[in-house]
Short mmCIF file of N, CA and C in Angstrom, two decimals:
data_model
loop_
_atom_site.label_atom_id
_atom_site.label_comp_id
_atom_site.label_asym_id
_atom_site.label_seq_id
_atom_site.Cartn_x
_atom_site.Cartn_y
_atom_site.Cartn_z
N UNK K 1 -3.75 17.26 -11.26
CA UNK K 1 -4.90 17.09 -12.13
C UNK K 1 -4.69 17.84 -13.43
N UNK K 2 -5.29 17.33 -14.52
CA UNK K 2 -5.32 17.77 -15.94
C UNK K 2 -6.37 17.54 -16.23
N UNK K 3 -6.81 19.01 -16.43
CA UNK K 3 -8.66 18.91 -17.11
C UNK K 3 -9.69 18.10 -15.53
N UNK K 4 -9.18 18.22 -14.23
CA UNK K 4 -10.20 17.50 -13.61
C UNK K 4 -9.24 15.92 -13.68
N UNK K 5 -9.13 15.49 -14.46
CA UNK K 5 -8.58 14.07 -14.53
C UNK K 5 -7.04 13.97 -14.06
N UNK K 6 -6.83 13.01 -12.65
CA UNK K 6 -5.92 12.88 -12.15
C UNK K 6 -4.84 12.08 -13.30
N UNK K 7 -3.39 13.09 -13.06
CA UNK K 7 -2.30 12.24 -13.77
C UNK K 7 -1.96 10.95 -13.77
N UNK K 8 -2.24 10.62 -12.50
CA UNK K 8 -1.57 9.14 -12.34
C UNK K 8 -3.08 8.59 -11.13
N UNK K 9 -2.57 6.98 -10.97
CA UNK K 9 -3.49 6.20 -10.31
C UNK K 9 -2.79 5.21 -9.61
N UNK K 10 -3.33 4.30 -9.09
CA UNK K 10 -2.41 2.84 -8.88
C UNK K 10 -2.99 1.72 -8.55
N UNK K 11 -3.94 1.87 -9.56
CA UNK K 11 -4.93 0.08 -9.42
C UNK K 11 -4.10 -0.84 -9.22
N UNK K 12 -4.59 -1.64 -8.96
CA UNK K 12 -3.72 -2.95 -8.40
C UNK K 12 -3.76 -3.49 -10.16
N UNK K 13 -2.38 -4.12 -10.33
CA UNK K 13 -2.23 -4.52 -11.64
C UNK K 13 -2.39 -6.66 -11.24
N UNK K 14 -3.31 -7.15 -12.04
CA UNK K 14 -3.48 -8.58 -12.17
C UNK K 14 -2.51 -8.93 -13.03
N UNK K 15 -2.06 -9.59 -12.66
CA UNK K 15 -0.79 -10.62 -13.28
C UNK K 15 -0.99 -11.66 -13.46
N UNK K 16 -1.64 -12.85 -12.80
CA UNK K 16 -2.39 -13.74 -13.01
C UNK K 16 -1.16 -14.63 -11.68
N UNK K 17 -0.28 -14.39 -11.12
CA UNK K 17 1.08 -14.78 -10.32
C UNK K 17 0.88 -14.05 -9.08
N UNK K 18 1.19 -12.98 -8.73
CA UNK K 18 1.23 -12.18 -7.70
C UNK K 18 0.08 -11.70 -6.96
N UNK K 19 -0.53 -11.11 -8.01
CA UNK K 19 -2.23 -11.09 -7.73
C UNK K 19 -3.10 -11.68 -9.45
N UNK K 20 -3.36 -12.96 -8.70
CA UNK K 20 -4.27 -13.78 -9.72
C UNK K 20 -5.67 -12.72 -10.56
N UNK K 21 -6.10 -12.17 -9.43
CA UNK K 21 -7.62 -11.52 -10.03
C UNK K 21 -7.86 -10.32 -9.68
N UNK K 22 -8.66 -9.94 -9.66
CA UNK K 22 -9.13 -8.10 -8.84
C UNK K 22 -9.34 -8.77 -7.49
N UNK K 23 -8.24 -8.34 -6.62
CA UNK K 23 -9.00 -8.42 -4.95
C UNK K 23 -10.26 -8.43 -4.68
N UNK K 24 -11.42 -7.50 -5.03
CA UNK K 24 -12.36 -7.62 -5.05
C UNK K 24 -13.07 -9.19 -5.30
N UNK K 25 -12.67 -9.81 -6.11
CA UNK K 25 -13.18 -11.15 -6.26
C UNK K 25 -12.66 -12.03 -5.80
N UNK K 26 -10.83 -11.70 -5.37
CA UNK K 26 -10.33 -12.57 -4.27
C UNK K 26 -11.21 -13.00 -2.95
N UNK K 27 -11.35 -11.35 -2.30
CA UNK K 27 -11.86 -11.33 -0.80
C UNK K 27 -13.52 -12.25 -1.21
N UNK K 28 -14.23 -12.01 -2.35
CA UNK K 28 -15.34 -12.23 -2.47
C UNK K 28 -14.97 -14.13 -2.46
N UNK K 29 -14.04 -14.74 -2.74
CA UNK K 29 -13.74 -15.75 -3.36
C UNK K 29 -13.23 -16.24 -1.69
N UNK K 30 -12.87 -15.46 -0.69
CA UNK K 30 -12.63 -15.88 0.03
C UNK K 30 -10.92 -16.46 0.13
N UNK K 31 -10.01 -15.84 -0.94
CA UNK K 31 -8.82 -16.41 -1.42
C UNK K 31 -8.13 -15.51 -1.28
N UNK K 32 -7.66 -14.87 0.01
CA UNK K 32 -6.72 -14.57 0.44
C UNK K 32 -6.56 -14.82 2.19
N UNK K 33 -4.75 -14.26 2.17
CA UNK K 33 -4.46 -14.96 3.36
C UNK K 33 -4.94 -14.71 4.47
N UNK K 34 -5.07 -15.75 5.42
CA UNK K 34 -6.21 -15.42 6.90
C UNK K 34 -4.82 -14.74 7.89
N UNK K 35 -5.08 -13.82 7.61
CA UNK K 35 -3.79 -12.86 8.97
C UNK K 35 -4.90 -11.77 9.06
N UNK K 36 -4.73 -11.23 10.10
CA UNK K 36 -5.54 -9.65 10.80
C UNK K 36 -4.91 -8.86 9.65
N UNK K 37 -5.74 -7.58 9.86
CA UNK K 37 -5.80 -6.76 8.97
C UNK K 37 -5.88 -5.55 9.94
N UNK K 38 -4.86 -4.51 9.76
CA UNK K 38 -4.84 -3.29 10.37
C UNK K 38 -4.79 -2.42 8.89
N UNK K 39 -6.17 -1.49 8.90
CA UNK K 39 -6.14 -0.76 7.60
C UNK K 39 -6.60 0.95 8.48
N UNK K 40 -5.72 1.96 7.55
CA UNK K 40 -6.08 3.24 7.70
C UNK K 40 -6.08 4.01 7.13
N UNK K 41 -6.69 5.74 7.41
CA UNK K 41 -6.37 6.59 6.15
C UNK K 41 -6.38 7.89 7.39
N UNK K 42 -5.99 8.89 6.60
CA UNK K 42 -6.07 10.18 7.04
C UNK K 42 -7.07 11.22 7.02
N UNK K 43 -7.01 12.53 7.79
CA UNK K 43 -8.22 12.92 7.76
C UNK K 43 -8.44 13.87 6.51
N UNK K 44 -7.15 14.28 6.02
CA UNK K 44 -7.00 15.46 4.81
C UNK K 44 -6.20 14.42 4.03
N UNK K 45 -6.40 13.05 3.22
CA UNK K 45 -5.66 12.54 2.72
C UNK K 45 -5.47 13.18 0.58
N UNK K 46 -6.30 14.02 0.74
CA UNK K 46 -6.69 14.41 -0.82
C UNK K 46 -5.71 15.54 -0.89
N UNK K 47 -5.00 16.90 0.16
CA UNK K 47 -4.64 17.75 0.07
C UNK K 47 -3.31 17.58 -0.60
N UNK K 48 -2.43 16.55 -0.12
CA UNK K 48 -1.03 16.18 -1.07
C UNK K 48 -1.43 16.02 -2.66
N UNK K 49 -2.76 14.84 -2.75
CA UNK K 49 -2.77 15.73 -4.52
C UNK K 49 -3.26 16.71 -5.11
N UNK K 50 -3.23 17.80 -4.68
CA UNK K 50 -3.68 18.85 -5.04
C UNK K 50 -2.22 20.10 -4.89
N UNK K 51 -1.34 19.85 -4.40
CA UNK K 51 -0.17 20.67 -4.52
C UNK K 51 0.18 20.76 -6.25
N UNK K 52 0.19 22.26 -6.71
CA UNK K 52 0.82 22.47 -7.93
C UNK K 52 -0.58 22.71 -8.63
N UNK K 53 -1.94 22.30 -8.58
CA UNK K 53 -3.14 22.57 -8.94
C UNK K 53 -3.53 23.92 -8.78
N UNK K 54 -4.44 24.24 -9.66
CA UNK K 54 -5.20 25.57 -9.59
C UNK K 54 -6.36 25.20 -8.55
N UNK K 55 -6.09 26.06 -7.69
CA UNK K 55 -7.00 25.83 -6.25
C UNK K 55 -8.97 26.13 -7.57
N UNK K 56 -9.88 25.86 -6.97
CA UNK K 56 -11.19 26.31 -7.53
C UNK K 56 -11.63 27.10 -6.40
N UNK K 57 -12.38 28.05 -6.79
CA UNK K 57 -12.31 29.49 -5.78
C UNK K 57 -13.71 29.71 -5.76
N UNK K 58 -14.98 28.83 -6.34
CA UNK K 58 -15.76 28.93 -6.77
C UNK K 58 -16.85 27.91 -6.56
N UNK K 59 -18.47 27.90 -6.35
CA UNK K 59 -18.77 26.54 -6.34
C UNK K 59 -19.12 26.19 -7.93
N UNK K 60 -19.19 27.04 -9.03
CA UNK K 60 -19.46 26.71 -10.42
C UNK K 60 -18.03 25.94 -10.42
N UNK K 61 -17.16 26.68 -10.40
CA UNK K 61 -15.97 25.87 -10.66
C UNK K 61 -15.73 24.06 -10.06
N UNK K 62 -16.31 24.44 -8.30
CA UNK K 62 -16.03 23.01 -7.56
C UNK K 62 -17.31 22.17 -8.72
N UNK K 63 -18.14 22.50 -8.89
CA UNK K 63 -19.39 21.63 -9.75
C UNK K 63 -18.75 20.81 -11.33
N UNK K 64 -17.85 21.99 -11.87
CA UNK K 64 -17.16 21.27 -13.61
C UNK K 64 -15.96 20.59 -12.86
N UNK K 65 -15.55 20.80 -11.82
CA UNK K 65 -14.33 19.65 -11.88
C UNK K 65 -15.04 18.56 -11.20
N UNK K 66 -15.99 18.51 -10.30
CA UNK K 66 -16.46 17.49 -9.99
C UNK K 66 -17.02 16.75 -11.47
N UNK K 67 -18.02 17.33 -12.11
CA UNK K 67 -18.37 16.72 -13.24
C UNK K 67 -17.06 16.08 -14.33
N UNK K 68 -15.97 16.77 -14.48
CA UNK K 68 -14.77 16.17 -14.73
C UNK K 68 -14.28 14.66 -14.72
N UNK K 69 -14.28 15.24 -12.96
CA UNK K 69 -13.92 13.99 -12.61
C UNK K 69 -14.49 12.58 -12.49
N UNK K 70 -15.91 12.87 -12.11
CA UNK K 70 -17.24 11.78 -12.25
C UNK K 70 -17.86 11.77 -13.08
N UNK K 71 -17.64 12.38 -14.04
CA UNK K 71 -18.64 11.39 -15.52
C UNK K 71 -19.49 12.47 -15.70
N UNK K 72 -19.81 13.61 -15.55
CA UNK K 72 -21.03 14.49 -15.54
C UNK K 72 -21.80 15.46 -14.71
N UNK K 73 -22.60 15.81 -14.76
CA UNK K 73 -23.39 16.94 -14.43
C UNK K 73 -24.05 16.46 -13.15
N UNK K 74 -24.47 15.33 -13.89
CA UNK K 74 -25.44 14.91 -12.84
C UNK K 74 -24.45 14.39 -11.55
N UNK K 75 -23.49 13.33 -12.31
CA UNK K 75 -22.80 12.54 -10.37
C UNK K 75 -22.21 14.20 -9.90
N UNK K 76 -21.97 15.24 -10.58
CA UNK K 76 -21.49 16.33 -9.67
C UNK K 76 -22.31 16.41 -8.85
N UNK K 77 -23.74 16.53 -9.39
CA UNK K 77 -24.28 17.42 -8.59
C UNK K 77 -24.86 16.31 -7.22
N UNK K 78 -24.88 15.10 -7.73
CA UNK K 78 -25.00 14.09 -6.18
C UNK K 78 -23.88 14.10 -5.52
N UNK K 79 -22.81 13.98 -6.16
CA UNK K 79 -22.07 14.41 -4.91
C UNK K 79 -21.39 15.35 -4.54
N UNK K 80 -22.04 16.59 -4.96
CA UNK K 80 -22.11 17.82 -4.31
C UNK K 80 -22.91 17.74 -3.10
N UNK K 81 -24.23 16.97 -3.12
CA UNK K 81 -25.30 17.01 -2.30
C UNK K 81 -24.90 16.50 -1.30
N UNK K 82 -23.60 15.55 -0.79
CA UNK K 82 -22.69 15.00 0.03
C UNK K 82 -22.07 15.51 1.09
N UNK K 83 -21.21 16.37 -0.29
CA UNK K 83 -20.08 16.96 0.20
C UNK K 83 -20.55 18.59 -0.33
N UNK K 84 -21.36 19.61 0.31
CA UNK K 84 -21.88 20.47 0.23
C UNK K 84 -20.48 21.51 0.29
N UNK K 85 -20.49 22.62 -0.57
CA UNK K 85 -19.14 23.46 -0.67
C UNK K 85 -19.20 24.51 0.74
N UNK K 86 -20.73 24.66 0.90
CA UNK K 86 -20.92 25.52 2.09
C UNK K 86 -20.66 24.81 3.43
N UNK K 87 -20.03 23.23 3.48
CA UNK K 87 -19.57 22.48 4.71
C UNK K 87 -18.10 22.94 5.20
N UNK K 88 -17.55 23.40 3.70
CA UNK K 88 -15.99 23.79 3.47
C UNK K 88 -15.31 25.36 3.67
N UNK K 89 -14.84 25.31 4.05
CA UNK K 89 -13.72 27.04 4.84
C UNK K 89 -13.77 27.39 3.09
N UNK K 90 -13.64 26.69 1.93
CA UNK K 90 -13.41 26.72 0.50
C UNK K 90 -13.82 26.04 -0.13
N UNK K 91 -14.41 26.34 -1.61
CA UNK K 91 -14.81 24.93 -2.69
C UNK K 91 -13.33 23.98 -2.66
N UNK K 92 -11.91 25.16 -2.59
CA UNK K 92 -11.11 23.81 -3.05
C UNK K 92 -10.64 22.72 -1.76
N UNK K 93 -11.22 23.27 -0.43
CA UNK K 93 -11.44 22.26 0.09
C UNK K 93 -12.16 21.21 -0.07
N UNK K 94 -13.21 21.63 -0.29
CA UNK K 94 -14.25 20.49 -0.31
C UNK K 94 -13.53 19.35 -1.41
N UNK K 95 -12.86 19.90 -2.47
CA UNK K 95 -12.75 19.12 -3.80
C UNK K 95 -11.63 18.13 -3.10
N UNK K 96 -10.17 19.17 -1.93
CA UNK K 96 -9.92 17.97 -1.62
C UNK K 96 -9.97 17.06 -0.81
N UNK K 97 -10.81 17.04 0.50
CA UNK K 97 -11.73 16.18 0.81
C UNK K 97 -12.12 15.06 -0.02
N UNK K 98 -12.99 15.31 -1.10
CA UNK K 98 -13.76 14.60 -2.13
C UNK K 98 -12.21 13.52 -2.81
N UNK K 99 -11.12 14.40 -3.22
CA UNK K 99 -10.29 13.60 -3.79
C UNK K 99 -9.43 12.50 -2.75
N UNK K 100 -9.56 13.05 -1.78
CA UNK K 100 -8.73 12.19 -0.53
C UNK K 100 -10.09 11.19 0.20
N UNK K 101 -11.31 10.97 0.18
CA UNK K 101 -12.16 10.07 0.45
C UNK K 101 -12.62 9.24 -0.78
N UNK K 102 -12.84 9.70 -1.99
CA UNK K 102 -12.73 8.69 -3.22
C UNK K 102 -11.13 7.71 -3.59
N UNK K 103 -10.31 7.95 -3.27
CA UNK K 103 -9.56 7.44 -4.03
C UNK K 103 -8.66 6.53 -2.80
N UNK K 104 -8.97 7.53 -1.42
CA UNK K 104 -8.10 6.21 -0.51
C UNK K 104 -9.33 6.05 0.63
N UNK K 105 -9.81 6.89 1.58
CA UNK K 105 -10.76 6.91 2.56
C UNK K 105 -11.74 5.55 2.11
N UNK K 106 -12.73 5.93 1.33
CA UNK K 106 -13.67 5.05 1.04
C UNK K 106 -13.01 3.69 0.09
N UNK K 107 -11.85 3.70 -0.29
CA UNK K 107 -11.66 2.33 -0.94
C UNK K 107 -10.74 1.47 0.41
N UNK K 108 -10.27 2.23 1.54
CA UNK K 108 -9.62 1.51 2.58
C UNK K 108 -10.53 1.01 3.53
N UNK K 109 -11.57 1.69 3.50
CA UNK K 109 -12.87 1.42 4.19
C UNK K 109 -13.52 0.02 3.30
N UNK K 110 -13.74 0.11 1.92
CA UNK K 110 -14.16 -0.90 1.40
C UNK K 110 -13.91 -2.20 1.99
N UNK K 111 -12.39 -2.39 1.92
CA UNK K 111 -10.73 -3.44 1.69
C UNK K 111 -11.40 -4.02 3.03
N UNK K 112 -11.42 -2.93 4.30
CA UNK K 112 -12.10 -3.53 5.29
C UNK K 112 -13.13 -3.98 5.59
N UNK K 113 -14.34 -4.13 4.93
CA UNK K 113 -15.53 -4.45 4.59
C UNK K 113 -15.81 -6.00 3.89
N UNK K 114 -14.73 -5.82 3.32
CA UNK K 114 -14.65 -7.37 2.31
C UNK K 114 -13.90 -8.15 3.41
N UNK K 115 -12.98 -7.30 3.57
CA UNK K 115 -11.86 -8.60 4.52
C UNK K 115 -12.71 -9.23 5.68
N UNK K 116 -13.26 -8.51 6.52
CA UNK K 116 -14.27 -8.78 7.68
C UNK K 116 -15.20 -9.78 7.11
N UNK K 117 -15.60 -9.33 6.03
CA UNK K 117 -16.85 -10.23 5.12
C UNK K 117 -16.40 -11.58 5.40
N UNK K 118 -14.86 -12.01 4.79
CA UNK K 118 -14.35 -12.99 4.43
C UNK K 118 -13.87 -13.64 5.46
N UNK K 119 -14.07 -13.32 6.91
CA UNK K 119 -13.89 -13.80 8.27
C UNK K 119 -12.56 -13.18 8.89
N UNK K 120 -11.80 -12.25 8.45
CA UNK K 120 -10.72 -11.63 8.87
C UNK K 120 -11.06 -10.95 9.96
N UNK K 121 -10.00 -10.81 10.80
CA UNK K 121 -10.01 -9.98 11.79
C UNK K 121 -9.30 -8.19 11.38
N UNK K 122 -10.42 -7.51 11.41
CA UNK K 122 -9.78 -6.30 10.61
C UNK K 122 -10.18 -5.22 11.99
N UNK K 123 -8.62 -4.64 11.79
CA UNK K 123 -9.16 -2.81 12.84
C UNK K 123 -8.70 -1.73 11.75
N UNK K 124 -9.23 -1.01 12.25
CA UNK K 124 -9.07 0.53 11.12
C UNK K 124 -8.64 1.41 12.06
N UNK K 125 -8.21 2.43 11.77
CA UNK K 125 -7.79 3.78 12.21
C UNK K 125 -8.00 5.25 11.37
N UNK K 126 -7.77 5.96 11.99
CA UNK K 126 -8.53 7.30 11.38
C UNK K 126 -6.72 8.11 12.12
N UNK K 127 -5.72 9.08 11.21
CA UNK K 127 -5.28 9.69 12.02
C UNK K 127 -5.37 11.35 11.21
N UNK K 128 -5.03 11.77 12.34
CA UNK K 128 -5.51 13.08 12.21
C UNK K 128 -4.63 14.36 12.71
N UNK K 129 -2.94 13.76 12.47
CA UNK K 129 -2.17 14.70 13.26
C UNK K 129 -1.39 15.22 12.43
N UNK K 130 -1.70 16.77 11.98
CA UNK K 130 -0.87 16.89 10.85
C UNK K 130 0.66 16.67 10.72
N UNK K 131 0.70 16.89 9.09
CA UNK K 131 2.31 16.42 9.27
C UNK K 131 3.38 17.09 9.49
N UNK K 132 4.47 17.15 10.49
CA UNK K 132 5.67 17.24 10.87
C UNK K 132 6.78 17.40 10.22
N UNK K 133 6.25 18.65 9.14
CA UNK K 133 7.63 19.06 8.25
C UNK K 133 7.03 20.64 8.16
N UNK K 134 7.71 21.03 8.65
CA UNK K 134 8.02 22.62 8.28
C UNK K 134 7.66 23.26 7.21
N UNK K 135 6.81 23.84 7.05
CA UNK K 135 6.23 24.55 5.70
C UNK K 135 4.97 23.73 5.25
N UNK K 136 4.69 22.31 5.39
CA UNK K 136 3.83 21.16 4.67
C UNK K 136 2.71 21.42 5.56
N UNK K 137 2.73 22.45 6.95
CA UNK K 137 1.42 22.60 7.71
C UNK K 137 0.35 22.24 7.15
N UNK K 138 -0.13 23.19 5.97
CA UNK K 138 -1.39 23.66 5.76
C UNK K 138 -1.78 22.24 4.75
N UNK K 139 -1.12 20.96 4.63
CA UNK K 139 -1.10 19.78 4.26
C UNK K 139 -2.33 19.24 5.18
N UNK K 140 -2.13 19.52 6.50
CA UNK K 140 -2.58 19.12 7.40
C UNK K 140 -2.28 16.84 7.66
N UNK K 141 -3.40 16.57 7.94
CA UNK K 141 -3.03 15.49 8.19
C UNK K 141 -3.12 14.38 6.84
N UNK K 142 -1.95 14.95 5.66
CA UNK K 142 -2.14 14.26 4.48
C UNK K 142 -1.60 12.97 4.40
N UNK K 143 -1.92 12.49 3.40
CA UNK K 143 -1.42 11.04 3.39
C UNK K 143 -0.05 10.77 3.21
N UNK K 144 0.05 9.91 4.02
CA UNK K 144 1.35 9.36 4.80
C UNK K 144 1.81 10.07 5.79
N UNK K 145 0.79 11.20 6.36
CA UNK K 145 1.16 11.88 7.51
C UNK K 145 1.71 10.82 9.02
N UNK K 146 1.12 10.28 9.22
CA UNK K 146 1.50 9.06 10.35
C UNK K 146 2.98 8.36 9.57
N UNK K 147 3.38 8.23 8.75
CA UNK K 147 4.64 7.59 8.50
C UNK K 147 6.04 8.08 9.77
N UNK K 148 5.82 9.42 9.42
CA UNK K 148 6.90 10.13 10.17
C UNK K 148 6.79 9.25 11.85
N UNK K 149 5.58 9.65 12.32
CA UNK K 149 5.27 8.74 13.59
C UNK K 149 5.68 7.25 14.22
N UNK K 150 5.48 6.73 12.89
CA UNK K 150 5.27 5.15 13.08
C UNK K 150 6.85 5.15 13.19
N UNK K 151 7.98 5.75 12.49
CA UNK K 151 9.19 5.21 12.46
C UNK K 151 9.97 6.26 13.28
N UNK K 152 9.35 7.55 14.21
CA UNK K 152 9.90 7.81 15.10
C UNK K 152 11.03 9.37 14.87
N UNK K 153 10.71 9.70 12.96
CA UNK K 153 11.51 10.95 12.76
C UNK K 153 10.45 12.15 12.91
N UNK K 154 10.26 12.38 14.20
CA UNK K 154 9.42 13.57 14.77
C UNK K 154 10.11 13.94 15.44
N UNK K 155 10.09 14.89 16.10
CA UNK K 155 10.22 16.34 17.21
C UNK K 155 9.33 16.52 17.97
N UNK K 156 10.03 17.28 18.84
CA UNK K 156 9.07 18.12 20.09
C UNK K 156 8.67 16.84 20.89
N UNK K 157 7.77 17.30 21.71
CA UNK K 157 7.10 16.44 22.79
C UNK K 157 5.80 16.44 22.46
N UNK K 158 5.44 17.10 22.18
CA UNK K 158 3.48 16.57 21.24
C UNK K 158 3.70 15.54 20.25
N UNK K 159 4.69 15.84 19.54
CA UNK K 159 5.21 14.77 18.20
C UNK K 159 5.70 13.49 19.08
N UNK K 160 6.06 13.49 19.92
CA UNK K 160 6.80 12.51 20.59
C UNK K 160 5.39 11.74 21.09
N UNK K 161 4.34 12.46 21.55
CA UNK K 161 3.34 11.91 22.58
C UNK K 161 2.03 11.53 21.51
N UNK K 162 2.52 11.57 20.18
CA UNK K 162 1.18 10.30 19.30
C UNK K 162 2.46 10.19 18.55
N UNK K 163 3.57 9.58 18.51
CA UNK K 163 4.47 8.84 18.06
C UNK K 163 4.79 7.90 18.79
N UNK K 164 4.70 7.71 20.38
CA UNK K 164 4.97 6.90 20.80
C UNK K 164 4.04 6.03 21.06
N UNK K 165 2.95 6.17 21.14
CA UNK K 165 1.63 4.94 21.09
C UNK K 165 1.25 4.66 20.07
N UNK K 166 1.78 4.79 18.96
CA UNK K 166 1.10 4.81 17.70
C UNK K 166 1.98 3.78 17.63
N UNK K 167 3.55 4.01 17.88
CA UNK K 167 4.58 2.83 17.31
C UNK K 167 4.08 1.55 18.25
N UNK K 168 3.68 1.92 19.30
CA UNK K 168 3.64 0.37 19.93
C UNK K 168 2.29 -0.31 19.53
N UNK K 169 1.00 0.79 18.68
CA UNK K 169 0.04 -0.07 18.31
C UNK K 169 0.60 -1.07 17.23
N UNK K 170 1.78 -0.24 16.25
CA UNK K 170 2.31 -1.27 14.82
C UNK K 170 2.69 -2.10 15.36
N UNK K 171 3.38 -2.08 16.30
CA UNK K 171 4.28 -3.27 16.63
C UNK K 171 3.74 -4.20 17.05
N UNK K 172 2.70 -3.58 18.39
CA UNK K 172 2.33 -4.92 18.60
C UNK K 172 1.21 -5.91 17.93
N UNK K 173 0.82 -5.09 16.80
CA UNK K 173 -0.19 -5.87 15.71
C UNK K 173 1.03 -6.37 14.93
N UNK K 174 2.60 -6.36 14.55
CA UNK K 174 3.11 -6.92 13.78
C UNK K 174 3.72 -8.22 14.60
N UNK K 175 3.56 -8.24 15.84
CA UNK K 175 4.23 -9.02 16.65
C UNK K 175 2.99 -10.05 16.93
N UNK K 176 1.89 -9.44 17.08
CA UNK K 176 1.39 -10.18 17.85
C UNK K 176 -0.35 -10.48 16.97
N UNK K 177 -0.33 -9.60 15.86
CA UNK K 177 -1.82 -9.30 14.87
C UNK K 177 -3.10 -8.69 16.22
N UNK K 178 -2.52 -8.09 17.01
CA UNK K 178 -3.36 -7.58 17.91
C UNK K 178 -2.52 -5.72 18.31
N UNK K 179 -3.00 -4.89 17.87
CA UNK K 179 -2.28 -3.61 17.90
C UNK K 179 -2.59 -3.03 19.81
N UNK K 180 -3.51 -3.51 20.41
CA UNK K 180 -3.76 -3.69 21.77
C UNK K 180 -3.70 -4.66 22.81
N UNK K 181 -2.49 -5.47 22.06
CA UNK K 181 -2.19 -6.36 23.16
C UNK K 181 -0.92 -5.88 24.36
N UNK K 182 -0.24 -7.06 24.74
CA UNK K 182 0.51 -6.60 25.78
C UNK K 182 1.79 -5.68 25.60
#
């Protein structure tokens, strides 16, 4: 972050070829493809962008970067009223919470909302096992934490024992668009 305002983003870019319109008006349009939909996010998915940031140590502080980041005083202070700093071990928790449910949590939640809308068969997942690199602990379960899982470069036998049901939910939703089938 700079000034509150994240460096980078990754809206979906319209091309008018690849993706004709804003998804949003696809799914609304009903114009995309009818396959199941397995969508997820993590439970600390905000803490990876916040590495290299000045932690906020403060709730005045968590209040101007919220206002920063949302337009003002006021959306701070609603969604302060949300995401309360006194819910958090820290304000700069809370902030990254707030940055890991705005930007992937609640827009993967959306994606699934529309798709279902549009008659899809959609499941979601929630994971919550932090990630499996040495030193990245206090990451906890950041985004792309389940990657390591899904493709099996874990350790130990706890790592082994939600790596191995996790791979056979991908698979068998890639095999079969059912992550609980046979």
């Amino acid at each position: 972050y700079q000034g509150g305002t994240p460096l980078w983003s990754f809206p979906p870019v319209v091309d008018g070829t690849v993706i004709p319109d804003q998804p949003r008006t696809l799914f609304e349009e009903g114009n995309v493809a009818d396959v199941p939909y397995i969508l997820g996010s993590n439970t600390d998915e905000g803490t990876l962008f916040h590495i290299g940031s000045d932690p906020v140590v403060s709730e005045e502080e968590y209040l101007e970067a919220l206002g920063r980041r949302f337009g003002g005083e006021e959306n701070a202070q609603a969604i302060a009223e949300v995401y309360p700093v006194t819910d958090f071990a820290t304000p700069d928790e809370a902030l990254q919470r707030i940055t890991g449910d705005a930007g992937l949590v609640c827009t993967t939640h959306d994606t699934a909302l529309r798709a279902a809308a549009a008659g899809l068969q959609v499941r979601m997942y929630n994971f919550d096992f932090p990630i499996p690199i040495a030193g990245l602990e206090f990451l906890g379960a950041t985004h792309g934490a389940e990657i390591a899982f899904v493709f099996g470069s874990v350790n130990g036998e706890e790592q082994a024992a939600v790596g191995v049901p996790l791979r056979g939910y991908w698979s068998r939703f890639a095999a079969a668009g059912d992550p609980n089938g046979e």
